[in-house]
Tab-separated table of C-alpha atoms in Angstrom:
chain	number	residue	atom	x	y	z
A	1	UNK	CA	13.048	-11.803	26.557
A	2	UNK	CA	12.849	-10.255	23.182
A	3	UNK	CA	17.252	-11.525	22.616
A	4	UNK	CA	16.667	-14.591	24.151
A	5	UNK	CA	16.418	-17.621	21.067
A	6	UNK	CA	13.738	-19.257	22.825
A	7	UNK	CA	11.330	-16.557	22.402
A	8	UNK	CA	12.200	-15.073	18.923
A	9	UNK	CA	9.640	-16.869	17.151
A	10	UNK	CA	6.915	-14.690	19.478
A	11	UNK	CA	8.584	-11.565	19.540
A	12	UNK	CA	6.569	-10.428	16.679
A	13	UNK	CA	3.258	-11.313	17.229
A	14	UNK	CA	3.711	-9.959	21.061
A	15	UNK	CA	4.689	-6.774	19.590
A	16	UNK	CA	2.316	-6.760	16.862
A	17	UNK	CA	-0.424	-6.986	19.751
A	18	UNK	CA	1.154	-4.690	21.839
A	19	UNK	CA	1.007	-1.646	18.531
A	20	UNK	CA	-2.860	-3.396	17.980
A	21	UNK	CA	-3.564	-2.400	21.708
A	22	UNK	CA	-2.013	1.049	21.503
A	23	UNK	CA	-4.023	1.814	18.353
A	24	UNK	CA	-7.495	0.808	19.815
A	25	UNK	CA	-7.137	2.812	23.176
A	26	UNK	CA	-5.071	6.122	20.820
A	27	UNK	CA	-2.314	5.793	23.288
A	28	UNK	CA	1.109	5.797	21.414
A	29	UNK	CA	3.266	6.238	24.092
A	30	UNK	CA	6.219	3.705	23.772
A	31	UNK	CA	4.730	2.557	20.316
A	32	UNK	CA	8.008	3.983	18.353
A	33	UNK	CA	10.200	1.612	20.866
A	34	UNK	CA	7.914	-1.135	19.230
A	35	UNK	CA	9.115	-0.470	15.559
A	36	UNK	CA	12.465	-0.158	16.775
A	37	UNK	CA	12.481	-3.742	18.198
A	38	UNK	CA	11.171	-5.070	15.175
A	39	UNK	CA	13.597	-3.206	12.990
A	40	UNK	CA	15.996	-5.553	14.198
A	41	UNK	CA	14.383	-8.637	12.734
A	42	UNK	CA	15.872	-9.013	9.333
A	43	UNK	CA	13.615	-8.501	6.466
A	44	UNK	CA	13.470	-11.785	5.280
A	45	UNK	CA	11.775	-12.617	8.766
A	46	UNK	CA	9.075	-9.838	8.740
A	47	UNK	CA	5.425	-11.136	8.586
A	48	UNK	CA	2.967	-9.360	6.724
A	49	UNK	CA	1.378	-8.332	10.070
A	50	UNK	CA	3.734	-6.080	11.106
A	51	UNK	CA	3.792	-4.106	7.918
A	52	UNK	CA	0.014	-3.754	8.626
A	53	UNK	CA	0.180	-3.248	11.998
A	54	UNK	CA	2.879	-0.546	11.082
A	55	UNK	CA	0.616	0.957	8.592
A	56	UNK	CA	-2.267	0.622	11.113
A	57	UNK	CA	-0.642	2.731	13.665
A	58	UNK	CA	0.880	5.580	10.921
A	59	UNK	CA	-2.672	5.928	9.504
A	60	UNK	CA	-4.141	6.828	12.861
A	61	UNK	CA	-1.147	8.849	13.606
A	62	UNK	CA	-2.120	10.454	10.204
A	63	UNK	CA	-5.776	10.661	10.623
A	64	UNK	CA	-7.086	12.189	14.075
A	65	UNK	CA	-10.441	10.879	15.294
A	66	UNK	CA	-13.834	13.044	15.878
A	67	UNK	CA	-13.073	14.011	18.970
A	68	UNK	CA	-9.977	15.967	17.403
A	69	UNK	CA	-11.504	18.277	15.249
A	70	UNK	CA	-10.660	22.289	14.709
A	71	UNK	CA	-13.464	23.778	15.823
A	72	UNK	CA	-15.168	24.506	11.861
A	73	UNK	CA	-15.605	20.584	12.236
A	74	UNK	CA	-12.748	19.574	9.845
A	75	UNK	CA	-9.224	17.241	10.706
A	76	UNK	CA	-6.147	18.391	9.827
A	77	UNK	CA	-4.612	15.370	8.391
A	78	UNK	CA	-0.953	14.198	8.951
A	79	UNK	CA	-0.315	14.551	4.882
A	80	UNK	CA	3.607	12.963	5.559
A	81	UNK	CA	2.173	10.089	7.761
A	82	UNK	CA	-0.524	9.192	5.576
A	83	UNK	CA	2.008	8.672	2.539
A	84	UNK	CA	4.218	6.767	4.849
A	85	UNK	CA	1.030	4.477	5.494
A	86	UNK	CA	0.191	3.857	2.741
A	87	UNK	CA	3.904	2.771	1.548
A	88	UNK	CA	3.264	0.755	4.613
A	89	UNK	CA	0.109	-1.575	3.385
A	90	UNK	CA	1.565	-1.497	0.037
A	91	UNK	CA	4.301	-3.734	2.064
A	92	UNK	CA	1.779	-6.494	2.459
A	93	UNK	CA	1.886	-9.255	0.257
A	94	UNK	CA	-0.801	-10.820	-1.846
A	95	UNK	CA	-1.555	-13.934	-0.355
A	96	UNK	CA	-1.809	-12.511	3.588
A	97	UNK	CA	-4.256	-12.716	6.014
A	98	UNK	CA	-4.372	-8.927	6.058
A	99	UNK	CA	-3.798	-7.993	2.342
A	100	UNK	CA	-7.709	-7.418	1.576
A	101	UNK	CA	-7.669	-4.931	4.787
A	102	UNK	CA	-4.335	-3.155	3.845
A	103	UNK	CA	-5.625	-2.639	0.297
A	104	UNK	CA	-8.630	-1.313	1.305
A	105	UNK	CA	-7.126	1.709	3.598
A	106	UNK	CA	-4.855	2.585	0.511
A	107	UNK	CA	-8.185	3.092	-0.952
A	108	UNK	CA	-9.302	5.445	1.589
A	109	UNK	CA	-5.828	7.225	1.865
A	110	UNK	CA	-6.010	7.886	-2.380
A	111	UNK	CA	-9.734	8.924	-1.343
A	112	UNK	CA	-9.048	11.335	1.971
A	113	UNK	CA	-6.301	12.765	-0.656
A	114	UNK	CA	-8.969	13.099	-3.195
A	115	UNK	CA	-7.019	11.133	-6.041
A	116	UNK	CA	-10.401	9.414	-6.826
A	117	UNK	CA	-8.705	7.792	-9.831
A	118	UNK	CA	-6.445	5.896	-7.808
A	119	UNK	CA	-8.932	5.262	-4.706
A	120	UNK	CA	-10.967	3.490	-7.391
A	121	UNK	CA	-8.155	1.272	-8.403
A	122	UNK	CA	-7.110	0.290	-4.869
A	123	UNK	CA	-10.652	-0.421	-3.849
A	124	UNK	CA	-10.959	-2.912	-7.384
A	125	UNK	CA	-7.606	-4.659	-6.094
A	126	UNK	CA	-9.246	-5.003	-2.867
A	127	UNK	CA	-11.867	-7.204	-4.738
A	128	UNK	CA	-9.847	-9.436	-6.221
A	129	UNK	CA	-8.676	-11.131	-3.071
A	130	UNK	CA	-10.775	-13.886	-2.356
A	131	UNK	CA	-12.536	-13.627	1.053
A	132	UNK	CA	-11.655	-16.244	3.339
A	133	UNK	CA	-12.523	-15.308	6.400
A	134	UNK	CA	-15.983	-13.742	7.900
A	135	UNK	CA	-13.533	-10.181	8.361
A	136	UNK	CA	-12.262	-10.468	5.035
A	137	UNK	CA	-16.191	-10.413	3.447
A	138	UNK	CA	-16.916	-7.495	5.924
A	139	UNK	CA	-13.821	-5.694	4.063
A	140	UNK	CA	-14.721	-6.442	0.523
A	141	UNK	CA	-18.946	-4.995	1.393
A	142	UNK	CA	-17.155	-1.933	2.702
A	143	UNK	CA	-15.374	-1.992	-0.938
A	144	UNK	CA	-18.370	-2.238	-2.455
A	145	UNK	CA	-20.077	0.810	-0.875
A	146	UNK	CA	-16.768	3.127	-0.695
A	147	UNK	CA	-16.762	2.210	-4.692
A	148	UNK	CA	-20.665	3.088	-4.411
A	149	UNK	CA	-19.909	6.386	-3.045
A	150	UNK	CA	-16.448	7.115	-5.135
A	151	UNK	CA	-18.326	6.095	-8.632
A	152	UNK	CA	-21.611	8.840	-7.362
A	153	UNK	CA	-19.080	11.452	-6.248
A	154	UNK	CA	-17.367	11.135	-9.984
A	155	UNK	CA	-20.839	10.900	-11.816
A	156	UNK	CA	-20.670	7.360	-12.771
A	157	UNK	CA	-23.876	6.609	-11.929
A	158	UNK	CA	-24.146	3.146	-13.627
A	159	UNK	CA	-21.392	1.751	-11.513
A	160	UNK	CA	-22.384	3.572	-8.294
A	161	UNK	CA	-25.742	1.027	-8.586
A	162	UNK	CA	-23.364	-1.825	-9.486
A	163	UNK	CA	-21.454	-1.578	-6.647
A	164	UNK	CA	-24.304	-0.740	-3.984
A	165	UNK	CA	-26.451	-3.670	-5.256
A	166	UNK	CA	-23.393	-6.071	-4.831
A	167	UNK	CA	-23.593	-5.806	-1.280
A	168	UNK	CA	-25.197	-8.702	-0.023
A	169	UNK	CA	-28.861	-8.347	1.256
A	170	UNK	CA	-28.116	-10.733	3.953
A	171	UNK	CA	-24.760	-7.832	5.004
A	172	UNK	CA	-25.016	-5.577	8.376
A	173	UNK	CA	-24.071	-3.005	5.599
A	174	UNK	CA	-27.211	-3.711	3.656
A	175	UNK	CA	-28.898	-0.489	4.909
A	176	UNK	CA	-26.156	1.551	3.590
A	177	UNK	CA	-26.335	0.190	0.195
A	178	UNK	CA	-29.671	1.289	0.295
């Protein structure tokens, strides 16, 4: 009922589920038919969800999971896809529900690409969004400790402490700052 006026105002967020499903069980089948049904929205009606979503689903195109590996135990990373994600997030606005979240996986694309410099950046924009919901906290203490770990892995020891210690001791992340 995509076409149909009455249901336009849904058509996003049903497809925007539909790509959130398809990520969380890896099955992509059907997921570029998706895209192409929101492609037809014009711009100036696209939420900031599908540009995450979008990003979402090019990052794990991009990135395969552990049970994907060559057999010396590495990935072989989608190197196109990943830029495309990360284009992607940059899409989402300042000011969305999702910005902290799309921020923080252009972090770890700058990182898996081992541009530390720019990783480091992405991660500091992550914490400048204020946290408003209990997800958005959960994103900015796993900004603190991928800053942690990017600040050790470039000998900045100082800030590696910084960023560790600003994970709340009350956080399910606390052991990991340890």
């Amino acid at each position: 009922h995509g076409g149909d006026t009455r249901y336009r105002d849904h058509v996003q967020r049903a497809l925007g589920r539909l790509i959130e499903i398809a990520i969380h069980t890896r099955d992509f089948d059907g997921v570029e038919d998706y895209f192409a049904q929101l492609s037809r929205i014009p711009p100036s009606e696209i939420e900031a969800t599908t540009n995450y979503y979008r990003g979402k689903y090019l990052y794990n195109r991009a990135v395969p999971t552990e049970d994907i590996l060559r057999d010396d135990g590495t990935a072989q990373i989608d190197l196109a896809l990943l830029d495309q994600a990360r284009t992607a997030f940059e899409a989402v606005q300042q000011g969305s529900p999702y910005y902290p979240q799309a921020r923080y996986f252009v972090g770890v694309i700058y990182t898996l690409r081992e541009q530390y410099p720019q990783a480091i950046e992405a991660f500091r924009r992550v914490l400048r969004a204020p946290a408003e919901t209990e997800e958005q906290r959960e994103v900015l203490e796993l900004t603190q400790l991928a800053l942690g770990r990017l600040y050790y892995e470039t000998d900045q020891l100082d800030q590696a402490v910084e960023a560790y210690q600003a994970v709340p001791r009350t956080s399910a992340n606390f052991h990991v700052a340890l």
